[in-house]
Short mmCIF file of C-alpha atoms in Angstrom, two decimals:
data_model
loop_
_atom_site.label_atom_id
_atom_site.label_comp_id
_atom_site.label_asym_id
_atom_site.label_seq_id
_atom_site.Cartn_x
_atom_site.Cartn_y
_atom_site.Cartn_z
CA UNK A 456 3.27 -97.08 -36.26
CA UNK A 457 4.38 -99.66 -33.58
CA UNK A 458 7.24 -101.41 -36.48
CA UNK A 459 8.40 -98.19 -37.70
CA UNK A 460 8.82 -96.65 -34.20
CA UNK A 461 10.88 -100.04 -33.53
CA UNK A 462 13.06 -99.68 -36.48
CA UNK A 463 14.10 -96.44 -35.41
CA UNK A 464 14.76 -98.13 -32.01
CA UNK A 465 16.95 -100.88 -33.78
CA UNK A 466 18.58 -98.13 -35.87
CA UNK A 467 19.45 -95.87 -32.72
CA UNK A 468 20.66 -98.93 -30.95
CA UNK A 469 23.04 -99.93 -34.02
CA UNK A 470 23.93 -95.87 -34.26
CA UNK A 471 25.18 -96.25 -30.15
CA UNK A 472 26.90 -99.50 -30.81
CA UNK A 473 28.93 -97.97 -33.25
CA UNK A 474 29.68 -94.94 -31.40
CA UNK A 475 30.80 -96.89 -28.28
CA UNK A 476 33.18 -99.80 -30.79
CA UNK A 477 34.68 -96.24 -32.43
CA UNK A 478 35.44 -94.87 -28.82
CA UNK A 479 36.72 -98.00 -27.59
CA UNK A 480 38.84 -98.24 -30.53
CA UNK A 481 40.03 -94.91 -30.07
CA UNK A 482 40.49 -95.74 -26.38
CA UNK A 483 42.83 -98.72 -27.40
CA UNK A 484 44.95 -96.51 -29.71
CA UNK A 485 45.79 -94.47 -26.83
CA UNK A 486 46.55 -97.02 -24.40
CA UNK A 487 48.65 -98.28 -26.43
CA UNK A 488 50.48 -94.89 -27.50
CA UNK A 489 51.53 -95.01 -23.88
CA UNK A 490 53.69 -97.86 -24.22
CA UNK A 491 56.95 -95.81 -24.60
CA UNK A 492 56.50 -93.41 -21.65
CA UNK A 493 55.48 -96.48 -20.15
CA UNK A 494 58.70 -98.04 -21.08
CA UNK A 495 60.87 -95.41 -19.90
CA UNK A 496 59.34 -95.20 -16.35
CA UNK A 497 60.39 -99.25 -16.23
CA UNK A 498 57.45 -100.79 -16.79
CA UNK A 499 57.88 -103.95 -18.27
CA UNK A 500 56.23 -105.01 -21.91
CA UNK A 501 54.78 -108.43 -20.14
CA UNK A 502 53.66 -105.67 -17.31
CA UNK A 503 52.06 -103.24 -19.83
CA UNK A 504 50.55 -106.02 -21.88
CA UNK A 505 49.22 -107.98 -19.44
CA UNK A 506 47.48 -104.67 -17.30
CA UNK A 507 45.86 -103.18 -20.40
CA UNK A 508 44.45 -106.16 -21.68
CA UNK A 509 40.41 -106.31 -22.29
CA UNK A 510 40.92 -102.48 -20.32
CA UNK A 511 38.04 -100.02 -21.25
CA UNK A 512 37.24 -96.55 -20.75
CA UNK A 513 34.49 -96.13 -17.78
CA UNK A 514 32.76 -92.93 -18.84
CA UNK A 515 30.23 -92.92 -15.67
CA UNK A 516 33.07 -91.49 -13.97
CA UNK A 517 32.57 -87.86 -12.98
CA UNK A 518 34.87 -84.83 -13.83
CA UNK A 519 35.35 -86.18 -17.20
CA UNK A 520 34.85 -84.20 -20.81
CA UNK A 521 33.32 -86.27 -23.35
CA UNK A 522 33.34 -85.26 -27.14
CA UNK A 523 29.57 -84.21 -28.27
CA UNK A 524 28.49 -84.28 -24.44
CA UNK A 525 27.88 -81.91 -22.04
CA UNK A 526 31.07 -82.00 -19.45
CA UNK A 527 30.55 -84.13 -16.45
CA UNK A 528 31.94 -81.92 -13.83
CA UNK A 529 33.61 -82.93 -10.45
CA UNK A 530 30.92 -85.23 -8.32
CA UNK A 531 29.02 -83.32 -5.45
CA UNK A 532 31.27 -84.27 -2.76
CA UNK A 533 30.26 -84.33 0.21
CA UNK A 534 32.72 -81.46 1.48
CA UNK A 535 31.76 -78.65 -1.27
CA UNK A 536 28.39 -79.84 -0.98
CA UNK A 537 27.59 -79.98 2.84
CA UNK A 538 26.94 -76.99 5.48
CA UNK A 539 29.58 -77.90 7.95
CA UNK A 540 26.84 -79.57 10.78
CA UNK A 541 26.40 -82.34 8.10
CA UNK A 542 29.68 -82.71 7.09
CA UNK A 543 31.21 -83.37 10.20
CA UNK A 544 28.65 -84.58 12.30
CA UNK A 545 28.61 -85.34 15.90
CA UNK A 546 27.57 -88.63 16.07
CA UNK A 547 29.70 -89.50 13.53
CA UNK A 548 32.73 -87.75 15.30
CA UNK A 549 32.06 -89.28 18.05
CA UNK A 550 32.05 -92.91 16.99
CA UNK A 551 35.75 -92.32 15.09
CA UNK A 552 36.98 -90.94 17.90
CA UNK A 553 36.06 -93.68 20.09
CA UNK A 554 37.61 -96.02 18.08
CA UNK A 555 39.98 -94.00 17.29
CA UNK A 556 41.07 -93.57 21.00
CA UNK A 557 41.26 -97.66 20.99
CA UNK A 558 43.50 -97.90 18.23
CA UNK A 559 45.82 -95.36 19.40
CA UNK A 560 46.46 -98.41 22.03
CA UNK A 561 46.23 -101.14 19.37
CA UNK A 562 49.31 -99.28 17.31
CA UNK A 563 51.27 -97.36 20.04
CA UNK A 564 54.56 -98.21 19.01
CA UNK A 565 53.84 -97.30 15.31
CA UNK A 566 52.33 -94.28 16.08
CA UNK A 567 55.21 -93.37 19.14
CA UNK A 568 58.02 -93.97 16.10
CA UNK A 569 55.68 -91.57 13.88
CA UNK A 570 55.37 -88.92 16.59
CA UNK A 571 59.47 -89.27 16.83
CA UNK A 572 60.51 -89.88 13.27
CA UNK A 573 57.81 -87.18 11.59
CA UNK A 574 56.54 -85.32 14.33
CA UNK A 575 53.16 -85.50 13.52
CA UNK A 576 50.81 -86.89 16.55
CA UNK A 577 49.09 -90.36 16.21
CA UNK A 578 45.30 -88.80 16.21
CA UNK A 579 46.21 -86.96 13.10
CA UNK A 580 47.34 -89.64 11.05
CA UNK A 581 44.48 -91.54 12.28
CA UNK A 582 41.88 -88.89 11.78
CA UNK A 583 43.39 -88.91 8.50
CA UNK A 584 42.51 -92.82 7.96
CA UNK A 585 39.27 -92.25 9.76
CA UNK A 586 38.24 -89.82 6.91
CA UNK A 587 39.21 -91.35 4.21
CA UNK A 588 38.34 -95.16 4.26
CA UNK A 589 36.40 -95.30 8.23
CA UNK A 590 39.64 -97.01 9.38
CA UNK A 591 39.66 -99.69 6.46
CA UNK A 592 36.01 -100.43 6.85
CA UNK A 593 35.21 -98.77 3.50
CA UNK A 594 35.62 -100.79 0.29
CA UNK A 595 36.58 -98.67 -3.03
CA UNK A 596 34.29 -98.74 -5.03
CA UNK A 597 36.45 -98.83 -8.96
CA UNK A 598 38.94 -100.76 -10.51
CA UNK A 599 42.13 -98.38 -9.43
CA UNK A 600 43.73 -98.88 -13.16
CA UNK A 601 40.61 -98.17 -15.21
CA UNK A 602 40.19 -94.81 -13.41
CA UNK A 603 43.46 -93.87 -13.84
CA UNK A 604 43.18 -94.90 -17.71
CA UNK A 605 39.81 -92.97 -18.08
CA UNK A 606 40.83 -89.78 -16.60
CA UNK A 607 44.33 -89.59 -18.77
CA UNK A 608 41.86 -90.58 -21.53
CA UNK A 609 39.16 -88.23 -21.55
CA UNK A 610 39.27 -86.33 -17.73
CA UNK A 611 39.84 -82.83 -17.17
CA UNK A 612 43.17 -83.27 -15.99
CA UNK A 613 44.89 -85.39 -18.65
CA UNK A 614 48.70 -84.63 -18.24
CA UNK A 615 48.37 -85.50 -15.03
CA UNK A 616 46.68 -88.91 -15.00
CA UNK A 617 48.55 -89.85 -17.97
CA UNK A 618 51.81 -89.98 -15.42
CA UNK A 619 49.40 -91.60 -12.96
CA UNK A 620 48.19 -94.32 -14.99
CA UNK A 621 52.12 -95.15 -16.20
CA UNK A 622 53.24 -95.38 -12.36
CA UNK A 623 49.92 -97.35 -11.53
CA UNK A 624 51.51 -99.65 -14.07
CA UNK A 625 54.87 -99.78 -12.74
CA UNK A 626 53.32 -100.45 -9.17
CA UNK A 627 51.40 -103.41 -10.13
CA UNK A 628 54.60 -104.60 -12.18
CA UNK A 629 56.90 -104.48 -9.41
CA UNK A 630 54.41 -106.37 -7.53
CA UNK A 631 53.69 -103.26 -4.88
CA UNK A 632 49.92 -104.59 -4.65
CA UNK A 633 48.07 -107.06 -6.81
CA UNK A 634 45.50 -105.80 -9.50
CA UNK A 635 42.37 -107.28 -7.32
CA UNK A 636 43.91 -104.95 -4.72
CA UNK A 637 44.23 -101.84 -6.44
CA UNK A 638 40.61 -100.55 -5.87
CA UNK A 639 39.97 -96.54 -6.23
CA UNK A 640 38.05 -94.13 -5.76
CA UNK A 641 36.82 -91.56 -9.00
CA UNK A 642 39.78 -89.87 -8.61
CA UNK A 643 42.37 -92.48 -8.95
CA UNK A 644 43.30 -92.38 -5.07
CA UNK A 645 44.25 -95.73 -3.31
CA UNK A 646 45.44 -97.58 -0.11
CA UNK A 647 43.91 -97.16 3.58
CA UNK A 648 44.99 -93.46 3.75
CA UNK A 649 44.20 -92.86 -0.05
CA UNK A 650 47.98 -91.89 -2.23
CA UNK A 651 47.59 -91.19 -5.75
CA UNK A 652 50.35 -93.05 -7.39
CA UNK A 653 52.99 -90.26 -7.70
CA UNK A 654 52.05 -89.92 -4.22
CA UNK A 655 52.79 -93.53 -2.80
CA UNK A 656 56.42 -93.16 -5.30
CA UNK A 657 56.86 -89.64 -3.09
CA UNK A 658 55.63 -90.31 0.16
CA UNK A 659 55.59 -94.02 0.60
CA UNK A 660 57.23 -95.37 4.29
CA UNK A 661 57.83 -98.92 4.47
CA UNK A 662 57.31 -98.71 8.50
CA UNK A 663 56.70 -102.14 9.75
CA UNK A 664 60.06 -102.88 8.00
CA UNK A 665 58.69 -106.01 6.42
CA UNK A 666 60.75 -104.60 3.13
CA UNK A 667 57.99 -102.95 1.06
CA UNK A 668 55.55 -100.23 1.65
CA UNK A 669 52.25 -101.46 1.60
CA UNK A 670 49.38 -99.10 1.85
CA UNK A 671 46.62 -101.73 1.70
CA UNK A 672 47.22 -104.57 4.46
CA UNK A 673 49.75 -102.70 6.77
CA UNK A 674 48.37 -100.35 8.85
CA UNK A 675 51.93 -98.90 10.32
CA UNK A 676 53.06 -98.03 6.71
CA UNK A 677 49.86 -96.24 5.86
CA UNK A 678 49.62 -94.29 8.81
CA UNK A 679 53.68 -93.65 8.12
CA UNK A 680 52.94 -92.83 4.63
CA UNK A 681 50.46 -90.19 5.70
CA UNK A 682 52.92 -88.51 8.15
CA UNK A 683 55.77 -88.39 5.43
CA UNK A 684 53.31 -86.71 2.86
CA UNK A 685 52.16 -84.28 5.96
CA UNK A 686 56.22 -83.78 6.07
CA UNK A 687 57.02 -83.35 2.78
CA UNK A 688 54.23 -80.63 2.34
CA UNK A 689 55.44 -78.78 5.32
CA UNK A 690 54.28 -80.11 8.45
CA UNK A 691 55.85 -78.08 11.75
CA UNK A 692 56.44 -80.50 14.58
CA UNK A 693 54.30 -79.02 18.11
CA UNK A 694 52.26 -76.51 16.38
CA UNK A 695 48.31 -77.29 16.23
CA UNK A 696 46.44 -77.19 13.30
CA UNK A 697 44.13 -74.36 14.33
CA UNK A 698 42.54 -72.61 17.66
CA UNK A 699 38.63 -72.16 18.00
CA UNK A 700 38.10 -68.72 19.14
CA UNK A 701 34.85 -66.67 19.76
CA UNK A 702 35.34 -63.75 17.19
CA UNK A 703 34.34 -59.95 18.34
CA UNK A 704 31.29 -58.48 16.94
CA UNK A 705 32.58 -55.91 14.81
CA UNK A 706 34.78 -58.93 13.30
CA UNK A 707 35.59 -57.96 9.54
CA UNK A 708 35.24 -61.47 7.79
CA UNK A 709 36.65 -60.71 4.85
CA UNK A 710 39.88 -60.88 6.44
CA UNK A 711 39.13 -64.57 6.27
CA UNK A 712 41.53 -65.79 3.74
CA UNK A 713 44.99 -67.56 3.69
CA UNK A 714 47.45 -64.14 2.70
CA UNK A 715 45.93 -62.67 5.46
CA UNK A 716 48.25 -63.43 8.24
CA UNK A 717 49.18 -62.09 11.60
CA UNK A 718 50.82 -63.79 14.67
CA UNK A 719 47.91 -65.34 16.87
CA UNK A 720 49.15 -62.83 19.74
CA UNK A 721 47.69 -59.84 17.33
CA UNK A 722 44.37 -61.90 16.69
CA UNK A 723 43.77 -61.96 20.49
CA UNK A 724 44.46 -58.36 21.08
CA UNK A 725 42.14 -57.67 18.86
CA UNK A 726 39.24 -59.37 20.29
CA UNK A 727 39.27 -62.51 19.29
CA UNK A 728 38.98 -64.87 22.90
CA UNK A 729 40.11 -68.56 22.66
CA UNK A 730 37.47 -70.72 23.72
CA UNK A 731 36.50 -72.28 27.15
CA UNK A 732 39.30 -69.60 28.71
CA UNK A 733 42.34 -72.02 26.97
CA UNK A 734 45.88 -70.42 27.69
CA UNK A 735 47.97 -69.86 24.98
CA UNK A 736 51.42 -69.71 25.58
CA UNK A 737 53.50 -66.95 24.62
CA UNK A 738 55.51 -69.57 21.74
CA UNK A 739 52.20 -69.89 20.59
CA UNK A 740 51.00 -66.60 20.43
CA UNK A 741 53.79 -65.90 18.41
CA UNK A 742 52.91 -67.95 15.86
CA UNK A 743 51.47 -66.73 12.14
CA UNK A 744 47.93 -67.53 11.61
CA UNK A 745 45.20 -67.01 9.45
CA UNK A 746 41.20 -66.55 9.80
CA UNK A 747 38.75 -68.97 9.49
CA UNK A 748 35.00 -68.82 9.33
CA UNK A 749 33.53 -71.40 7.70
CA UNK A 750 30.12 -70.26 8.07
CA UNK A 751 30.70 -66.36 7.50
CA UNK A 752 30.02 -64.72 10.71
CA UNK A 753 27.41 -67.85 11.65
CA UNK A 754 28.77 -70.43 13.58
CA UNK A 755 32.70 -71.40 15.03
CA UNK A 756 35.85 -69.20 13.95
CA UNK A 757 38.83 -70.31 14.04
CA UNK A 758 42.65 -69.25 13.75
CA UNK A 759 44.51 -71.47 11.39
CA UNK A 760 48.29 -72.25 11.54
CA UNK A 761 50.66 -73.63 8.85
CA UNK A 762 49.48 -77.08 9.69
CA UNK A 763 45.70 -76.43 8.72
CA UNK A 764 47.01 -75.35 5.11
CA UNK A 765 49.74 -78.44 5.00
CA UNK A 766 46.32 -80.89 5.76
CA UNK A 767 44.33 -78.74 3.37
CA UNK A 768 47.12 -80.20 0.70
CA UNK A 769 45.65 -83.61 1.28
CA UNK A 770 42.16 -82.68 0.80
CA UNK A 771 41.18 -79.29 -0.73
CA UNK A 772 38.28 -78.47 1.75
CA UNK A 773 38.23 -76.34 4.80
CA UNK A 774 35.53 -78.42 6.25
CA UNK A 775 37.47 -81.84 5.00
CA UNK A 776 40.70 -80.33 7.54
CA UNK A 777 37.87 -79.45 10.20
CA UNK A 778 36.87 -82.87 10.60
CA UNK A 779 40.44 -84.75 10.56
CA UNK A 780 41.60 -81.33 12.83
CA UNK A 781 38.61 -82.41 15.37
CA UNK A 782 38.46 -86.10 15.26
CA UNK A 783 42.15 -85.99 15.79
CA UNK A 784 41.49 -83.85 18.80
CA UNK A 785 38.41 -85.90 20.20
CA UNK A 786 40.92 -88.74 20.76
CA UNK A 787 42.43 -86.86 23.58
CA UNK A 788 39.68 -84.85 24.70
CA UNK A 789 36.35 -85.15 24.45
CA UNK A 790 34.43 -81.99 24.21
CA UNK A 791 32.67 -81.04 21.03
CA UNK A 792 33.27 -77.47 19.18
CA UNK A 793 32.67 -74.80 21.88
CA UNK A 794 30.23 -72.68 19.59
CA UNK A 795 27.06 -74.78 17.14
CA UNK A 796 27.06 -74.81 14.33
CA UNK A 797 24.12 -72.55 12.25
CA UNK A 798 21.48 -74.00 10.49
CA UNK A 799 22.71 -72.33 7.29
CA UNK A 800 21.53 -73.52 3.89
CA UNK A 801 24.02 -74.15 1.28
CA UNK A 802 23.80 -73.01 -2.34
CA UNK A 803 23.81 -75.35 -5.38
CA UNK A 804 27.26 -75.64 -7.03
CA UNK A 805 25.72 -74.20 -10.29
CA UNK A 806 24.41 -71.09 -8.17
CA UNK A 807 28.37 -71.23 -5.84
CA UNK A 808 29.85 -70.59 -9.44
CA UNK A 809 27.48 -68.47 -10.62
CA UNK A 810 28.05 -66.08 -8.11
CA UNK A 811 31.68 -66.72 -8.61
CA UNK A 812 31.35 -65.70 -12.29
CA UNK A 813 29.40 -62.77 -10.60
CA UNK A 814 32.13 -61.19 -8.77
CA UNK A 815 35.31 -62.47 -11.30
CA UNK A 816 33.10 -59.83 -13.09
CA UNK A 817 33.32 -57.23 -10.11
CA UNK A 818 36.60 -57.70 -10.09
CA UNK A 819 36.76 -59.03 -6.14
CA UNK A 820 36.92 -62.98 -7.35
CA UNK A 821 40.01 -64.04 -9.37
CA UNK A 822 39.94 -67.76 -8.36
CA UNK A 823 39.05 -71.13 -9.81
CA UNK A 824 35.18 -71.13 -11.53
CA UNK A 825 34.57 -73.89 -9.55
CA UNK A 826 31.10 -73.77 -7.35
CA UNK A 827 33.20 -74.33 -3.87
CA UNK A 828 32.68 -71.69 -1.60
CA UNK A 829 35.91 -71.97 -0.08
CA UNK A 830 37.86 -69.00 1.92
CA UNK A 831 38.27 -67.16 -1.21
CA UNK A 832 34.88 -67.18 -2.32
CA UNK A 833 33.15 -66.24 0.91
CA UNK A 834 35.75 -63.44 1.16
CA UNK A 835 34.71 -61.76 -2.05
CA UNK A 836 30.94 -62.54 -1.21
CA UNK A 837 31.72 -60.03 1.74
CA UNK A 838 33.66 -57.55 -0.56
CA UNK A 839 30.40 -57.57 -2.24
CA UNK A 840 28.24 -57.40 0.43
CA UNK A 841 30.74 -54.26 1.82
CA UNK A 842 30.06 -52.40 -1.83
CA UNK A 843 26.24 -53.17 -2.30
CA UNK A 844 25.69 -51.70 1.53
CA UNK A 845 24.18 -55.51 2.67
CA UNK A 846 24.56 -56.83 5.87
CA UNK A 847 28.23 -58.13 6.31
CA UNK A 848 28.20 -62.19 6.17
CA UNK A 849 30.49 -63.19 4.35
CA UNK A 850 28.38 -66.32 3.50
CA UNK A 851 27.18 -67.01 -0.34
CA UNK A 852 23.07 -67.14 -0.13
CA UNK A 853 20.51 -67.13 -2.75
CA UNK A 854 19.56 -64.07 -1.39
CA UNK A 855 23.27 -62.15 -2.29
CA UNK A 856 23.01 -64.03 -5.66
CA UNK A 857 19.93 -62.06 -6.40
CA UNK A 858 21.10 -58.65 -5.30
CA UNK A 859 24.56 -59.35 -7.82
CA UNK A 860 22.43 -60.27 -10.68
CA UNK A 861 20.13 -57.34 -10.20
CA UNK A 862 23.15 -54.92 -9.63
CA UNK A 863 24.19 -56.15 -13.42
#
């Protein structure tokens, strides 16, 4: 029994070796059917030889589809993942901000020519390097190159990383940043402030005016780079990103999505009180903003400007633009959110789409299948929660996932 359960052990392990040589194989073929896309972005033969040599595939990445496997599916990050007193914790925020608040002194004059040349304040830029790499204290964790090769190989988004790998080429051909340098994380993203490729060709700022743009060692032309990208995306100099306010108690969350707008002057007559009895100027009040409650009715509301949605394009989470909103804030003043956050649980992302499949079914859902509650989903969870006659939340429980499955 023993020998013939170990030949079927040697003949599985044979069976997988072959599998993986095939796949490799197949992975080299389409490396190297890159070469004349590669070509015509400049990328030089020595470049693309050299790069791809000995490359494989790494097919622990997430978000990737793999023939005869079940799909990977995005990674539980942190800010789909996360009820909002997790994600952007206090002692956490605090700590950022205090070192934040030092190197606003460290890099003044970088961050004075970014407030004049961009308009974008110094906290932002480095709330935005706080998140994403604790101010260069975080190492990626993947070989930047491989990433981009595996997702254009066999990710969900091929056209797309296909471009990314070919400019990750031309980068470390034109001798932008050395291959030991050019660390990642899963999704390909790069530098102290994280740029995709196509991002660093769109967005990159050579500030320190050494000649180049370097997102790894120069601090000045990462922070820079982040402010040209805010820009570029549609970043209104002197408006704030958002206003907390303490929302009335016949407050209608399912106005809580990004098309519905009004100028914040209409929010406050309607109820809605800015917190700790801030003035808003009348400029302000003028201004077009949306509503935001991240944890339904639980929790802090907030009106959100044009700037909210031009940070949301760095990260797509309303609790990732929370965080860099706040710690950016923090810098210059130190008082925490004005209202707690709940204790809320949150749902798996299998149940989040789920119920998202739910509703696209209802007809109130006609987003991404993508087990994010984000604005859109919590609105329709209240659309629901309107038509079934259940208390008005607007927040995605187990409990409203049971009464939409027994509705069927």
């Amino acid at each position: 029994m023993k020998r013939a359960l170990a030949f079927v052990s040697l003949i599985a392990t044979v069976l997988l070796g072959a599998s993986a040589r095939a796949a490799d194989a197949d992975f080299a073929k389409f490396i190297a059917s890159l070469w004349p896309d590669a070509q015509a972005a400049g990328v030089s033969r020595a470049t693309f030889d050299r790069e791809t040599a000995g490359l494989e595939a790494d097919y622990k990445l997430p978000d990737l589809i793999l023939p005869g496997r079940p799909a990977t599916g995005a990674p539980r990050q942190a800010e789909f993942v996360q009820v909002p007193a997790d994600y952007i914790r206090e002692a956490a925020i605090a700590r950022l901000a205090e070192q934040g608040q030092r190197l606003m002194q460290q890099y003044r004059p970088a961050l004075n020519e970014i407030e004049t040349r961009f308009g974008v304040p110094g906290p932002v830029v480095l709330a935005i390097w706080g998140r994403e790499t604790d101010f260069g204290r975080y190492t990626l964790p993947y070989d930047g190159l491989r990433v981009l090769a595996t997702q254009a190989y066999v990710g969900r988004r091929k056209d797309q990383y296909r471009n990314e790998f070919i400019l990750g080429l031309k980068m470390l051909g034109d001798g932008v940043v050395a291959r030991k340098d050019f660390r990642a994380s899963w999704g390909g993203a790069v530098g102290l402030t994280q740029f995709l490729p196509s991002e660093y060709s769109k967005h990159g700022v050579d500030l320190d005016g050494d000649g180049k743009v370097d997102l790894w060692h120069s601090v000045p032309d990462a922070l820079g780079s982040a402010a040209k990208q805010l820009v570029d995306k549609g970043w209104q100099s002197g408006l704030r990103w958002a206003y907390e306010v303490k929302a009335p108690a016949n407050v209608d969350c399912t106005m809580g999505v990004p098309e519905v707008t009004r100028p914040i002057g209409d929010w406050l007559h309607a109820g809605f009180v800015p917190v700790r009895g801030q003035k808003i100027g009348a400029a302000e009040q003028a201004q077009e903003a949306s509503l935001l409650q991240p944890e339904g009715i639980q929790g802090p509301a907030f009106l959100t400007t044009k700037n909210y949605f031009v940070i949301k394009e760095y990260n797509f989470s309303d609790l990732y633009v929370l965080f860099v909103g706040h710690l950016a804030d923090r810098m210059t003043n130190p008082l925490p959110f004005a209202t707690p956050w709940s204790a809320t649980t949150q749902l798996r992302t299998a149940d989040v789409e789920a119920m998202q499949r739910e509703l696209t079914r209802l007809g109130l859902y006609k987003d991404k299948l993508d087990g994010k509650a984000g604005m859109l989903t919590r609105a329709a969870v209240g659309a629901f929660q309107k038509k079934a006659g259940l208390k008005l939340d607007c927040w995605p429980s187990g409990a409203v996932l049971q009464a939409m499955r027994a509705a069927r």
